Short mmCIF file of C-alpha atoms in Angstrom, two decimals:
data_model
loop_
_atom_site.label_atom_id
_atom_site.label_comp_id
_atom_site.label_asym_id
_atom_site.label_seq_id
_atom_site.Cartn_x
_atom_site.Cartn_y
_atom_site.Cartn_z
CA UNK A 724 217.77 121.26 34.88
CA UNK A 725 217.69 117.48 34.53
CA UNK A 726 220.12 117.08 37.42
CA UNK A 727 218.08 119.33 39.72
CA UNK A 728 214.86 117.46 38.96
CA UNK A 729 216.56 114.11 39.48
CA UNK A 730 217.74 115.28 42.89
CA UNK A 731 214.40 116.82 43.90
CA UNK A 732 212.11 114.07 42.63
CA UNK A 733 214.33 111.01 42.89
CA UNK A 734 213.76 110.00 39.28
CA UNK A 735 214.63 111.00 35.75
CA UNK A 736 212.44 113.67 34.18
CA UNK A 737 212.75 114.18 30.43
CA UNK A 738 213.80 117.67 29.38
CA UNK A 739 212.92 119.13 26.01
CA UNK A 740 215.61 120.95 24.01
CA UNK A 741 216.15 124.47 25.34
CA UNK A 742 214.12 127.02 23.37
CA UNK A 743 216.54 129.63 22.01
CA UNK A 744 215.95 133.33 22.60
CA UNK A 745 214.95 135.43 19.58
CA UNK A 746 217.44 138.03 20.80
CA UNK A 747 220.83 137.31 22.34
CA UNK A 748 222.18 140.87 22.49
CA UNK A 749 220.62 143.92 24.16
CA UNK A 750 217.66 141.77 25.19
CA UNK A 751 217.38 142.93 28.80
CA UNK A 752 214.61 145.49 29.20
CA UNK A 753 215.68 146.40 32.74
CA UNK A 754 219.00 147.62 34.13
CA UNK A 755 219.96 148.61 37.67
CA UNK A 756 223.33 150.35 37.50
CA UNK A 757 225.10 151.26 40.77
CA UNK A 758 227.21 154.43 40.88
CA UNK A 759 230.23 154.91 43.11
CA UNK A 760 233.21 157.23 43.58
CA UNK A 761 235.22 155.41 40.89
CA UNK A 762 232.46 155.25 38.30
CA UNK A 763 229.41 153.22 37.39
CA UNK A 764 228.88 149.68 36.18
CA UNK A 765 227.92 146.42 37.84
CA UNK A 766 228.86 144.65 41.05
CA UNK A 767 231.65 142.11 41.08
CA UNK A 768 230.17 138.68 42.00
CA UNK A 769 229.46 138.27 45.72
CA UNK A 770 230.57 141.81 46.54
CA UNK A 771 229.64 145.46 46.26
CA UNK A 772 232.78 146.38 44.35
CA UNK A 773 231.67 148.20 41.21
CA UNK A 774 233.31 147.03 38.00
CA UNK A 775 233.27 150.09 35.69
CA UNK A 776 231.18 149.21 32.62
CA UNK A 777 230.23 151.70 29.95
CA UNK A 778 228.50 149.22 27.64
CA UNK A 779 227.00 145.85 28.54
CA UNK A 780 226.15 143.70 25.48
CA UNK A 781 223.04 142.16 27.05
CA UNK A 782 221.57 145.40 28.41
CA UNK A 783 219.54 147.75 26.25
CA UNK A 784 221.54 150.39 24.43
CA UNK A 785 219.29 152.97 26.11
CA UNK A 786 220.61 151.90 29.53
CA UNK A 787 224.19 152.55 28.47
CA UNK A 788 223.30 155.91 26.96
CA UNK A 789 221.38 157.02 30.06
CA UNK A 790 224.29 156.09 32.35
CA UNK A 791 226.78 158.03 30.21
CA UNK A 792 224.53 161.10 30.17
CA UNK A 793 224.02 161.00 33.95
CA UNK A 794 227.75 160.56 34.66
CA UNK A 795 228.61 163.47 32.35
CA UNK A 796 226.01 165.62 34.13
CA UNK A 797 227.56 164.73 37.48
CA UNK A 798 231.03 165.72 36.28
CA UNK A 799 229.77 168.97 34.78
CA UNK A 800 228.00 170.14 37.92
CA UNK A 801 230.25 168.64 40.57
CA UNK A 802 227.80 166.01 41.82
CA UNK A 803 229.31 163.24 43.93
CA UNK A 804 228.47 159.57 43.60
CA UNK A 805 227.38 157.73 46.73
CA UNK A 806 230.03 156.10 48.94
CA UNK A 807 228.65 153.08 50.81
CA UNK A 808 231.31 153.21 53.53
CA UNK A 809 230.85 156.87 54.52
CA UNK A 810 227.18 157.17 53.50
CA UNK A 811 228.03 160.39 51.66
CA UNK A 812 227.52 161.49 48.08
CA UNK A 813 224.32 162.02 46.14
CA UNK A 814 223.87 159.61 43.23
CA UNK A 815 223.47 155.98 44.27
CA UNK A 816 222.46 154.48 40.97
CA UNK A 817 220.35 154.49 37.85
CA UNK A 818 217.41 152.26 36.95
CA UNK A 819 216.41 152.01 33.29
CA UNK A 820 213.48 150.23 31.66
CA UNK A 821 213.13 149.90 27.89
CA UNK A 822 209.95 148.76 26.11
CA UNK A 823 210.71 146.38 23.24
CA UNK A 824 207.66 147.11 21.08
CA UNK A 825 206.89 150.77 21.81
CA UNK A 826 210.51 151.77 22.32
CA UNK A 827 209.62 153.88 25.36
CA UNK A 828 212.35 154.42 27.95
CA UNK A 829 212.14 155.06 31.70
CA UNK A 830 215.06 156.42 33.71
CA UNK A 831 215.02 156.56 37.52
CA UNK A 832 217.93 158.33 39.23
CA UNK A 833 218.44 156.95 42.74
CA UNK A 834 219.70 159.61 45.13
CA UNK A 835 220.82 160.05 48.72
CA UNK A 836 219.00 163.38 48.93
CA UNK A 837 215.81 165.15 47.93
CA UNK A 838 216.56 166.49 44.44
CA UNK A 839 219.08 166.56 41.61
CA UNK A 840 221.02 169.79 41.07
CA UNK A 841 220.38 171.36 37.67
CA UNK A 842 217.49 168.97 37.15
CA UNK A 843 216.24 170.72 34.00
CA UNK A 844 219.69 170.39 32.42
CA UNK A 845 219.71 166.66 33.14
CA UNK A 846 216.22 166.28 31.70
CA UNK A 847 217.25 168.06 28.51
CA UNK A 848 220.44 165.99 28.22
CA UNK A 849 218.56 162.72 28.64
CA UNK A 850 215.93 163.79 26.13
CA UNK A 851 218.71 164.58 23.68
CA UNK A 852 220.36 161.19 24.13
CA UNK A 853 217.13 159.22 24.40
CA UNK A 854 214.50 160.41 21.88
CA UNK A 855 212.02 157.83 23.23
CA UNK A 856 212.34 158.91 26.87
CA UNK A 857 208.82 158.73 28.32
CA UNK A 858 209.47 158.80 32.07
CA UNK A 859 212.16 160.44 34.20
CA UNK A 860 211.92 159.92 37.95
CA UNK A 861 214.00 160.16 41.08
CA UNK A 862 214.03 157.61 43.89
CA UNK A 863 214.85 159.18 47.26
CA UNK A 864 216.82 156.58 49.20
CA UNK A 865 218.65 157.88 52.27
CA UNK A 866 218.76 154.51 54.00
CA UNK A 867 222.01 152.71 54.78
CA UNK A 868 220.98 149.74 52.69
CA UNK A 869 222.24 147.86 49.67
CA UNK A 870 218.73 147.80 48.17
CA UNK A 871 218.92 150.59 45.62
CA UNK A 872 215.37 151.02 44.29
CA UNK A 873 213.86 151.67 47.72
CA UNK A 874 212.18 154.84 48.95
CA UNK A 875 209.89 157.52 47.59
CA UNK A 876 209.51 157.85 43.83
CA UNK A 877 208.95 161.29 42.28
CA UNK A 878 208.22 162.02 38.63
CA UNK A 879 210.56 164.66 37.21
CA UNK A 880 209.26 164.56 33.66
CA UNK A 881 206.76 162.48 31.70
CA UNK A 882 204.60 159.67 33.06
CA UNK A 883 205.13 157.48 36.16
CA UNK A 884 205.27 154.44 33.86
CA UNK A 885 206.15 153.31 30.37
CA UNK A 886 203.98 151.19 28.09
CA UNK A 887 204.81 148.04 26.16
CA UNK A 888 202.97 145.37 24.19
CA UNK A 889 203.28 141.67 25.03
CA UNK A 890 201.38 138.92 23.20
CA UNK A 891 198.97 141.49 21.80
CA UNK A 892 198.12 143.18 25.11
CA UNK A 893 199.28 146.65 26.10
CA UNK A 894 200.72 147.14 29.60
CA UNK A 895 201.74 149.99 31.84
CA UNK A 896 204.99 149.19 33.64
CA UNK A 897 205.91 151.07 36.82
CA UNK A 898 209.47 151.10 38.23
CA UNK A 899 208.89 148.41 40.86
CA UNK A 900 206.52 146.20 38.86
CA UNK A 901 207.74 142.75 37.83
CA UNK A 902 208.05 142.31 34.07
CA UNK A 903 210.07 139.52 32.46
CA UNK A 904 213.40 140.97 31.36
CA UNK A 905 213.42 139.27 27.93
CA UNK A 906 210.14 140.29 26.31
CA UNK A 907 210.53 138.38 23.04
CA UNK A 908 211.36 135.11 24.81
CA UNK A 909 208.61 135.74 27.34
CA UNK A 910 206.00 135.48 24.58
CA UNK A 911 207.26 132.00 23.68
CA UNK A 912 207.29 130.98 27.34
CA UNK A 913 203.71 132.09 27.94
CA UNK A 914 202.51 130.36 24.78
CA UNK A 915 204.03 127.10 26.05
CA UNK A 916 202.54 127.61 29.53
CA UNK A 917 199.13 128.08 27.93
CA UNK A 918 199.52 124.86 25.97
CA UNK A 919 200.38 122.97 29.15
CA UNK A 920 197.25 124.37 30.80
CA UNK A 921 195.11 123.06 27.92
CA UNK A 922 192.49 125.77 28.31
CA UNK A 923 189.06 125.26 26.76
CA UNK A 924 187.34 128.47 27.86
CA UNK A 925 185.69 126.96 30.94
CA UNK A 926 188.57 127.11 33.42
CA UNK A 927 189.09 129.27 36.47
CA UNK A 928 192.73 130.37 36.70
CA UNK A 929 194.63 131.38 39.82
CA UNK A 930 197.78 133.28 38.85
CA UNK A 931 200.09 133.58 41.87
CA UNK A 932 203.06 135.97 41.85
CA UNK A 933 201.37 137.57 38.86
CA UNK A 934 203.40 140.80 38.58
CA UNK A 935 201.52 143.12 36.22
CA UNK A 936 199.28 140.23 35.18
CA UNK A 937 201.05 139.17 32.01
CA UNK A 938 200.44 135.40 32.27
CA UNK A 939 196.81 135.69 33.33
CA UNK A 940 195.91 138.42 30.86
CA UNK A 941 197.66 136.59 28.01
CA UNK A 942 195.43 133.58 28.67
CA UNK A 943 192.26 135.30 29.93
CA UNK A 944 190.41 135.12 26.61
CA UNK A 945 190.80 131.32 26.70
CA UNK A 946 189.48 131.00 30.26
CA UNK A 947 186.30 131.58 32.23
CA UNK A 948 187.92 133.61 35.01
CA UNK A 949 191.37 134.79 36.07
CA UNK A 950 192.36 135.81 39.61
CA UNK A 951 195.85 137.25 39.92
CA UNK A 952 197.74 137.77 43.18
CA UNK A 953 200.77 140.04 43.63
CA UNK A 954 202.32 141.59 46.74
CA UNK A 955 203.60 144.77 45.01
CA UNK A 956 200.71 147.24 44.96
CA UNK A 957 202.06 149.26 42.03
CA UNK A 958 202.16 146.07 39.96
CA UNK A 959 198.55 145.29 40.86
CA UNK A 960 197.53 148.78 39.75
CA UNK A 961 199.32 148.15 36.47
CA UNK A 962 197.56 144.79 36.08
CA UNK A 963 194.13 146.31 36.68
CA UNK A 964 194.89 149.10 34.23
CA UNK A 965 196.01 146.54 31.64
CA UNK A 966 192.81 144.53 32.04
CA UNK A 967 190.73 147.65 31.45
CA UNK A 968 192.89 148.93 28.58
CA UNK A 969 192.66 145.60 26.78
CA UNK A 970 188.92 145.14 27.45
CA UNK A 971 189.47 142.00 29.50
CA UNK A 972 186.52 141.75 31.86
CA UNK A 973 187.02 138.28 33.35
CA UNK A 974 190.21 139.08 35.29
CA UNK A 975 190.63 140.55 38.76
CA UNK A 976 193.73 141.21 40.80
CA UNK A 977 194.47 141.13 44.51
CA UNK A 978 197.28 143.03 46.23
CA UNK A 979 198.45 140.59 48.91
CA UNK A 980 201.05 138.05 49.90
CA UNK A 981 200.57 134.93 47.79
CA UNK A 982 200.21 132.58 50.77
CA UNK A 983 197.69 134.79 52.56
CA UNK A 984 195.63 135.44 49.44
CA UNK A 985 195.55 131.77 48.45
CA UNK A 986 194.38 130.83 51.93
CA UNK A 987 191.69 133.54 51.89
CA UNK A 988 190.47 132.50 48.44
CA UNK A 989 190.33 128.88 49.59
CA UNK A 990 188.27 129.85 52.64
CA UNK A 991 185.92 131.79 50.36
CA UNK A 992 185.37 128.66 48.29
CA UNK A 993 187.26 129.73 45.17
CA UNK A 994 188.17 126.54 43.31
CA UNK A 995 190.65 127.07 40.47
CA UNK A 996 191.01 124.53 37.69
CA UNK A 997 194.52 125.72 36.86
CA UNK A 998 197.08 127.40 39.13
CA UNK A 999 200.05 129.24 37.66
CA UNK A 1000 203.07 129.65 39.92
CA UNK A 1001 205.85 132.04 38.86
CA UNK A 1002 207.69 132.77 42.13
CA UNK A 1003 210.99 134.58 42.70
CA UNK A 1004 214.22 132.59 42.79
CA UNK A 1005 213.63 131.42 46.37
CA UNK A 1006 210.55 129.51 45.21
CA UNK A 1007 207.33 128.95 47.17
CA UNK A 1008 206.98 128.36 50.88
CA UNK A 1009 205.52 125.04 51.89
CA UNK A 1010 202.41 126.61 53.43
CA UNK A 1011 201.47 128.09 50.06
CA UNK A 1012 201.97 124.76 48.31
CA UNK A 1013 199.77 123.07 50.92
CA UNK A 1014 197.04 125.65 50.29
CA UNK A 1015 197.31 125.21 46.53
CA UNK A 1016 197.12 121.43 46.84
CA UNK A 1017 194.14 121.82 49.18
CA UNK A 1018 192.28 123.72 46.45
CA UNK A 1019 192.62 120.59 44.28
CA UNK A 1020 193.27 122.26 40.92
CA UNK A 1021 193.46 119.81 38.05
CA UNK A 1022 196.70 121.37 36.86
CA UNK A 1023 199.56 123.38 38.33
CA UNK A 1024 201.80 125.10 35.80
CA UNK A 1025 205.07 126.12 37.46
CA UNK A 1026 207.38 128.68 35.83
CA UNK A 1027 210.78 129.12 37.47
CA UNK A 1028 214.14 130.81 36.98
CA UNK A 1029 215.79 128.52 39.55
CA UNK A 1030 215.99 124.77 38.77
CA UNK A 1031 216.84 123.91 42.39
CA UNK A 1032 213.77 125.52 43.97
CA UNK A 1033 211.56 124.29 41.14
CA UNK A 1034 212.69 120.73 41.81
CA UNK A 1035 212.22 121.18 45.56
CA UNK A 1036 208.70 122.56 45.20
CA UNK A 1037 207.73 119.97 42.60
CA UNK A 1038 208.83 117.30 45.06
CA UNK A 1039 206.66 118.82 47.78
CA UNK A 1040 203.65 118.90 45.45
CA UNK A 1041 204.27 115.29 44.45
CA UNK A 1042 204.18 114.34 48.14
CA UNK A 1043 200.76 116.01 48.24
CA UNK A 1044 199.37 113.90 45.40
CA UNK A 1045 200.46 115.71 42.25
CA UNK A 1046 202.75 114.31 39.58
CA UNK A 1047 205.09 116.16 37.26
CA UNK A 1048 204.00 114.95 33.83
CA UNK A 1049 205.55 115.28 30.40
CA UNK A 1050 208.79 117.07 29.71
CA UNK A 1051 210.37 119.97 31.53
CA UNK A 1052 210.48 122.86 29.07
CA UNK A 1053 213.63 125.01 29.39
CA UNK A 1054 213.83 128.46 27.81
CA UNK A 1055 216.97 130.51 27.25
CA UNK A 1056 215.50 133.58 28.95
CA UNK A 1057 218.91 134.93 29.90
CA UNK A 1058 221.28 134.43 26.92
CA UNK A 1059 225.03 134.62 27.64
CA UNK A 1060 224.47 133.68 31.27
CA UNK A 1061 224.28 130.36 33.12
CA UNK A 1062 220.62 130.86 34.04
CA UNK A 1063 217.57 129.21 32.51
CA UNK A 1064 213.79 129.61 32.77
CA UNK A 1065 211.78 126.39 33.00
CA UNK A 1066 208.11 125.51 32.72
CA UNK A 1067 206.60 122.26 34.01
CA UNK A 1068 203.14 120.78 34.46
CA UNK A 1069 201.94 118.99 37.58
CA UNK A 1070 198.56 117.30 37.56
#
């Protein structure tokens, strides 16, 4: 982290000690498990070769159980796994979400077809192995693509979402909605982000790349207004539902590209006091950063899982008049990996 910031900003930036994760095993609440002719597991680095893996120590135990049940069902009823080279076979993969507080489990079977043979048998088997199963869905993906969770979603049993509790708020989480994969560590991260923002109850917050609204809704009771922006419509629906379910009336959410929404809000005269940025690994595009700087917020709180793009974007904002102040705050969001989540303040 320190090296990336030194390179991006041309100076030393102090880094606080990395905040340890409360959980270091089975902490991941999301698993995307590809299936192939030789079995299921995870991709070898920089390839689509599947390394057979029955149990992964950082994934939820529910994910491992669901994969075993699905594979056994396939063997029992002669179902073929998908072959990328020939574009044949039915089962492409399995997506599993696990809620840390409620314990609810979602399983999405990704298929190269329209339905799963002996679907009722699979449902019963999964219910037997996963007592907290709350949602079973299929994702119909017939495209010749390496993006697994793409295509029409259909509910087989239960709800189209699971529910979890984060920092006292209850959330619905749909399959494609962004939700931090380490829920316990996420609460510590958001608490630190709130402290950097220094909210007094009078601030307008713009929460870009908001996912299901977890940052904005966590801090909404300490702010005057929250506007969240997210490109995934299902996530925006989840965010709106969460605001209503938690009786938060000062938050609204927009389904749009972050750059377009920020520009539109700026043209409408919306003037945030604090902007939260939590982009994907590729970071923000320069046009968005220009729009944010043009809104003249007093503070920009940047949360990132990629030190290189964080440093790059912080450098761009510094060229626009902002200054990274205080320490960079690293969080061990992904224990037993080389990745780190970082939070910084620019003002």
